[in-house]
Amino acid sequence: MSFDSRQIADTQLISYLRQRRSSLLHVIDPFKVPIEQAVEKARALQRYGFAAVILASTDWENFEDTMNPYVDQVRAAASELTILLHFPPRHGHGMPMVSNADGLLYPFLLESNDPYFAWKSYTETAELRAKQPASGSGKQPGFLHLAALTFGEDKRSNDVMGIDPVEMSEQHLSHLSWGIQMLGLQGVYLYSRCSAVPNEACRYFRTRMRADQLLFASGGVRTAERALELFTAGADFVVFSGALECERWEPVLERLVSGCGGATGVTIPRQKAS
Amino acid sequence: MSFDSRQIADTQLISYLRQRRSSLLHVIDPFKVPIEQAVEKARALQRYGFAAVILASTDWENFEDTMNPYVDQVRAAASELTILLHFPPRHGHGMPMVSNADGLLYPFLLESNDPYFAWKSYTETAELRAKQPASGSGKQPGFLHLAALTFGEDKRSNDVMGIDPVEMSEQHLSHLSWGIQMLGLQGVYLYSRCSAVPNEACRYFRTRMRADQLLFASGGVRTAERALELFTAGADFVVFSGALECERWEPVLERLVSGCGGATGVTIPRQKAS
């Protein structure tokens, strides 16, 4: 893929997402959720008019062998659903990807003690892909450049990517905010594996980011009330994953969507606006 | 050049420079200084035991055609002198380079309003070089990753690279210092085109940087007294250029070197240490 077509794919992706602000998104972990269940969930997401499904995992193996058929089957079941990838890169391999996905949330892990995860993996990925162009149509997912920040204790993210949780001091948040502008990132992805993204973190970045930058909030979202808190705090996309990792996920999804007044164009309750 | 051999070349360069701390360096602008004069200067630098000569310019054209023979002739005249390149990249072209140089000071322009100059040019350069490997031996200059920061009004740097001069507030310096660690840069290059690098800027970064990171200070250095001020403030390398852009440059060079007690291993006067 040439530098120009990469830019076109990237531009298409961010334009699409900017038009679908105030949306719920769901994460499916392809290395945990059986494809039969993913297909059912994708159908349900499409019925509810979701802007996208995110396929994501910290733990991936045999990426292309697993992901190519997984994406194909999700696509076959829900052809109108945009499919986004969200995975960490690995030293020597760069960012894993498959060309049948629509987009890729590229994490710039500004809290990692290894600059590979802050930005160098991006260069490695470009270099590896320039040497070994993808087979097939040459189509590649567009990249969305996001600062990825984690909140609360998270041993797994520390082990795999050397990430410390965000320190909620004014000075440190101000470093992050400056860094996001300096790097020209297109938004921020806030995540908590074991606790919750503080509403004030959401509010902080929404206030400092340009209007055209996108804010994702994710982690422990299981109810519409919690999702609405994050939308109220300024999130453009509220992402839930574990909430549907149960046997009877349909009523959970129904309550989440109906409690938000729909999966996209969520209206923030007036009395909660801050 | 493979990813591994790039890392080896980079490691060799920084190891060499770490061993040659407390050194004067001279910049020659190959797009301004005739090669005959550069050859004379290179011979003089080698006689004085300079750690390196830097070939640098904001304004370059026909890079390889000019630089390949220029570097060859400097090398032929002063075969023991390490030759470093220091140029800005250009959109669509990446970083210009020639394989007969020993190293390249890669500027991460953290004050640019265009993230291309902050870091994206690095990815573009890697991508372009992966697609079109250099001809010849495959040898490439090692890269030294430096935050490049400018001081004082500088219309030219603003026009070409969208750079604002460093704002000397505690908060802003703290952003830069955080950014340098986050990106994993190997040092800082302080520069002033029209005025001077403040000694306190030098001191600030020396205090915040790790011991293995390198600090260059450059701009308007014309006397040994001024050079010693910058060494005293913590510079590992004090760089002069315009000082020798005159007809009788030999006595200027002699005074600079002898006033510092040598071109390398400069001893900071005890009474000046802060």
CSV table of N, CA, C and O in Angstrom, one decimal, chain A residues 1-3 5-6 9-10 60 63-64 68 85 89 92-101 104 106 116 120-143, chain B residues 3 123-124 126-132:
chain,number,residue,atom,x,y,z
A,1,MET,N,0.9,-1.2,0.0
A,1,MET,CA,0.0,0.0,0.0
A,1,MET,C,0.9,1.2,0.0
A,1,MET,O,1.8,1.4,0.8
A,2,SER,N,0.6,2.1,-0.9
A,2,SER,CA,1.5,3.3,-1.0
A,2,SER,C,1.1,4.3,0.1
A,2,SER,O,0.1,4.2,0.8
A,3,PHE,N,2.0,5.2,0.3
A,3,PHE,CA,1.9,6.3,1.3
A,3,PHE,C,0.6,7.0,1.1
A,3,PHE,O,-0.2,7.3,2.0
A,5,SER,N,-2.3,6.0,-0.6
A,5,SER,CA,-3.5,5.3,-0.4
A,5,SER,C,-3.7,5.0,1.1
A,5,SER,O,-4.8,4.9,1.6
A,6,ARG,N,-2.6,4.9,1.9
A,6,ARG,CA,-2.7,4.8,3.3
A,6,ARG,C,-3.4,6.1,3.9
A,6,ARG,O,-4.3,6.0,4.7
A,9,ALA,N,-7.1,6.0,3.1
A,9,ALA,CA,-7.8,5.0,4.0
A,9,ALA,C,-8.0,5.6,5.4
A,9,ALA,O,-9.0,5.5,6.1
A,10,ASP,N,-6.9,6.3,5.9
A,10,ASP,CA,-7.0,6.9,7.2
A,10,ASP,C,-8.0,8.0,7.3
A,10,ASP,O,-8.8,8.1,8.2
A,60,TRP,N,-2.9,-12.2,21.8
A,60,TRP,CA,-3.2,-12.7,20.4
A,60,TRP,C,-2.0,-13.7,20.1
A,60,TRP,O,-0.9,-13.5,20.4
A,63,PHE,N,-2.1,-14.6,14.5
A,63,PHE,CA,-3.0,-13.6,14.3
A,63,PHE,C,-3.8,-13.8,13.0
A,63,PHE,O,-5.0,-13.8,13.0
A,64,GLU,N,-3.1,-13.9,11.9
A,64,GLU,CA,-3.8,-13.9,10.6
A,64,GLU,C,-4.6,-15.1,10.4
A,64,GLU,O,-5.8,-15.1,9.9
A,68,ASN,N,-8.4,-13.8,9.9
A,68,ASN,CA,-8.9,-13.7,8.6
A,68,ASN,C,-10.3,-14.4,8.5
A,68,ASN,O,-11.3,-13.7,8.1
A,85,LEU,N,-10.2,-3.1,14.3
A,85,LEU,CA,-9.2,-3.9,15.0
A,85,LEU,C,-8.6,-3.0,16.1
A,85,LEU,O,-8.4,-1.8,15.9
A,89,PRO,N,0.9,-3.9,19.3
A,89,PRO,CA,1.9,-4.4,18.5
A,89,PRO,C,2.9,-5.2,19.3
A,89,PRO,O,2.8,-5.3,20.5
A,92,GLY,N,9.4,-6.5,16.8
A,92,GLY,CA,9.9,-7.4,15.7
A,92,GLY,C,8.8,-7.8,14.7
A,92,GLY,O,9.1,-8.2,13.6
A,93,HIS,N,7.5,-7.6,15.1
A,93,HIS,CA,6.4,-7.9,14.3
A,93,HIS,C,5.6,-6.7,13.9
A,93,HIS,O,4.8,-6.8,12.9
A,94,GLY,N,5.7,-5.7,14.6
A,94,GLY,CA,4.8,-4.5,14.4
A,94,GLY,C,3.4,-4.8,14.8
A,94,GLY,O,3.1,-5.6,15.6
A,95,MET,N,2.5,-4.0,14.1
A,95,MET,CA,1.1,-4.1,14.5
A,95,MET,C,0.5,-5.3,13.7
A,95,MET,O,0.6,-5.3,12.4
A,96,PRO,N,-0.2,-6.2,14.3
A,96,PRO,CA,-0.9,-7.3,13.6
A,96,PRO,C,-2.1,-6.7,12.9
A,96,PRO,O,-2.8,-5.8,13.4
A,97,MET,N,-2.4,-7.2,11.7
A,97,MET,CA,-3.6,-6.7,11.0
A,97,MET,C,-4.0,-7.7,9.9
A,97,MET,O,-3.2,-8.5,9.5
A,98,VAL,N,-5.3,-7.5,9.5
A,98,VAL,CA,-5.8,-8.3,8.4
A,98,VAL,C,-6.5,-7.3,7.5
A,98,VAL,O,-7.1,-6.3,7.9
A,99,SER,N,-6.4,-7.6,6.2
A,99,SER,CA,-6.8,-6.6,5.2
A,99,SER,C,-8.3,-6.6,5.0
A,99,SER,O,-8.9,-5.7,4.4
A,100,ASN,N,-9.0,-7.6,5.6
A,100,ASN,CA,-10.5,-7.6,5.4
A,100,ASN,C,-11.2,-6.8,6.5
A,100,ASN,O,-12.4,-6.7,6.5
A,101,ALA,N,-10.5,-6.2,7.5
A,101,ALA,CA,-11.1,-5.3,8.4
A,101,ALA,C,-11.2,-3.9,7.8
A,101,ALA,O,-10.5,-3.6,6.8
A,104,LEU,N,-8.5,0.3,11.9
A,104,LEU,CA,-7.6,-0.1,13.0
A,104,LEU,C,-7.4,1.0,14.0
A,104,LEU,O,-7.0,2.2,13.5
A,106,TYR,N,-5.0,2.6,16.2
A,106,TYR,CA,-3.6,2.4,16.5
A,106,TYR,C,-3.3,3.1,17.8
A,106,TYR,O,-3.3,4.3,17.9
A,116,TYR,N,8.9,1.9,22.2
A,116,TYR,CA,8.3,1.0,21.1
A,116,TYR,C,6.8,1.2,21.2
A,116,TYR,O,6.2,1.3,20.1
A,120,LYS,N,7.4,3.9,18.4
A,120,LYS,CA,8.3,3.3,17.5
A,120,LYS,C,7.7,2.1,16.7
A,120,LYS,O,8.2,1.7,15.6
A,121,SER,N,6.7,1.4,17.3
A,121,SER,CA,6.1,0.3,16.7
A,121,SER,C,5.4,0.8,15.4
A,121,SER,O,5.3,0.0,14.4
A,122,TYR,N,5.0,2.0,15.4
A,122,TYR,CA,4.4,2.6,14.2
A,122,TYR,C,5.4,2.6,13.0
A,122,TYR,O,5.0,2.2,11.9
A,123,THR,N,6.6,3.0,13.3
A,123,THR,CA,7.6,3.0,12.3
A,123,THR,C,8.0,1.6,11.8
A,123,THR,O,8.1,1.3,10.6
A,124,GLU,N,8.1,0.7,12.8
A,124,GLU,CA,8.4,-0.7,12.5
A,124,GLU,C,7.3,-1.3,11.6
A,124,GLU,O,7.6,-1.9,10.6
A,125,THR,N,6.1,-1.0,11.9
A,125,THR,CA,5.0,-1.5,11.1
A,125,THR,C,5.1,-1.0,9.7
A,125,THR,O,4.9,-1.8,8.7
A,126,ALA,N,5.3,0.3,9.5
A,126,ALA,CA,5.4,0.9,8.2
A,126,ALA,C,6.5,0.2,7.4
A,126,ALA,O,6.4,-0.1,6.2
A,127,GLU,N,7.6,0.0,8.1
A,127,GLU,CA,8.8,-0.5,7.4
A,127,GLU,C,8.6,-2.0,7.0
A,127,GLU,O,8.9,-2.3,5.9
A,128,LEU,N,8.0,-2.7,7.9
A,128,LEU,CA,7.8,-4.1,7.6
A,128,LEU,C,6.8,-4.3,6.5
A,128,LEU,O,7.0,-5.1,5.6
A,129,ARG,N,5.8,-3.4,6.5
A,129,ARG,CA,4.8,-3.6,5.4
A,129,ARG,C,5.3,-3.0,4.1
A,129,ARG,O,4.8,-3.5,3.0
A,130,ALA,N,6.2,-2.1,4.1
A,130,ALA,CA,6.8,-1.6,2.9
A,130,ALA,C,7.6,-2.7,2.2
A,130,ALA,O,7.7,-2.8,1.0
A,131,LYS,N,8.3,-3.5,3.1
A,131,LYS,CA,9.1,-4.6,2.6
A,131,LYS,C,8.3,-5.8,2.1
A,131,LYS,O,8.7,-6.5,1.1
A,132,GLN,N,7.2,-6.1,2.8
A,132,GLN,CA,6.4,-7.2,2.4
A,132,GLN,C,4.9,-6.8,2.2
A,132,GLN,O,4.1,-6.9,3.1
A,133,PRO,N,4.7,-6.2,1.0
A,133,PRO,CA,3.3,-5.7,0.8
A,133,PRO,C,2.3,-6.8,1.0
A,133,PRO,O,2.6,-8.0,0.7
A,134,ALA,N,1.1,-6.5,1.5
A,134,ALA,CA,0.1,-7.5,1.8
A,134,ALA,C,-0.3,-8.1,0.5
A,134,ALA,O,-0.3,-7.5,-0.6
A,135,SER,N,-0.6,-9.4,0.5
A,135,SER,CA,-1.1,-10.1,-0.7
A,135,SER,C,-2.6,-9.7,-0.9
A,135,SER,O,-3.2,-9.0,-0.1
A,136,GLY,N,-3.1,-10.1,-2.1
A,136,GLY,CA,-4.5,-9.8,-2.3
A,136,GLY,C,-4.7,-8.4,-3.0
A,136,GLY,O,-3.8,-8.0,-3.7
A,137,SER,N,-5.8,-7.8,-2.6
A,137,SER,CA,-6.2,-6.6,-3.3
A,137,SER,C,-5.4,-5.4,-3.0
A,137,SER,O,-5.4,-4.4,-3.7
A,138,GLY,N,-4.6,-5.5,-2.0
A,138,GLY,CA,-3.8,-4.3,-1.6
A,138,GLY,C,-4.6,-3.4,-0.7
A,138,GLY,O,-4.1,-2.4,-0.1
A,139,LYS,N,-5.9,-3.7,-0.5
A,139,LYS,CA,-6.7,-2.9,0.4
A,139,LYS,C,-6.2,-3.1,1.8
A,139,LYS,O,-5.8,-4.2,2.2
A,140,GLN,N,-6.1,-2.0,2.6
A,140,GLN,CA,-5.7,-2.2,4.0
A,140,GLN,C,-6.6,-1.3,4.9
A,140,GLN,O,-7.2,-0.3,4.4
A,141,PRO,N,-6.8,-1.7,6.1
A,141,PRO,CA,-7.6,-0.9,7.0
A,141,PRO,C,-7.0,0.4,7.2
A,141,PRO,O,-5.8,0.6,7.3
A,142,GLY,N,-7.9,1.5,7.3
A,142,GLY,CA,-7.4,2.8,7.7
A,142,GLY,C,-6.9,2.8,9.2
A,142,GLY,O,-7.4,2.0,9.9
A,143,PHE,N,-6.0,3.7,9.5
A,143,PHE,CA,-5.5,3.8,10.9
A,143,PHE,C,-6.1,5.0,11.5
A,143,PHE,O,-6.1,6.1,10.9
B,3,PHE,N,16.3,-4.0,9.7
B,3,PHE,CA,16.0,-3.4,11.0
B,3,PHE,C,17.2,-3.6,12.0
B,3,PHE,O,17.6,-2.7,12.7
B,123,THR,N,9.0,7.9,10.4
B,123,THR,CA,8.3,6.7,9.8
B,123,THR,C,8.3,6.8,8.3
B,123,THR,O,8.6,5.8,7.6
B,124,GLU,N,8.1,8.0,7.7
B,124,GLU,CA,8.2,8.1,6.3
B,124,GLU,C,9.5,7.7,5.7
B,124,GLU,O,9.6,7.0,4.7
B,126,ALA,N,11.7,5.7,7.1
B,126,ALA,CA,11.9,4.2,7.2
B,126,ALA,C,11.2,3.5,6.1
B,126,ALA,O,11.7,2.5,5.5
B,127,GLU,N,10.0,4.0,5.8
B,127,GLU,CA,9.1,3.4,4.8
B,127,GLU,C,9.7,3.5,3.4
B,127,GLU,O,9.8,2.6,2.6
B,128,LEU,N,10.2,4.8,3.1
B,128,LEU,CA,10.8,5.0,1.8
B,128,LEU,C,12.0,4.2,1.6
B,128,LEU,O,12.3,3.6,0.5
B,129,ARG,N,12.8,4.1,2.6
B,129,ARG,CA,14.1,3.4,2.5
B,129,ARG,C,13.9,1.9,2.4
B,129,ARG,O,14.7,1.1,1.8
B,130,ALA,N,12.8,1.4,3.0
B,130,ALA,CA,12.5,0.0,3.0
B,130,ALA,C,12.1,-0.4,1.5
B,130,ALA,O,12.3,-1.5,1.0
B,131,LYS,N,11.4,0.6,0.9
B,131,LYS,CA,10.9,0.3,-0.5
B,131,LYS,C,12.1,0.4,-1.5
B,131,LYS,O,12.1,-0.2,-2.5
B,132,GLN,N,13.0,1.4,-1.3
B,132,GLN,CA,14.1,1.6,-2.2
B,132,GLN,C,15.4,1.5,-1.5
B,132,GLN,O,16.0,2.6,-1.1
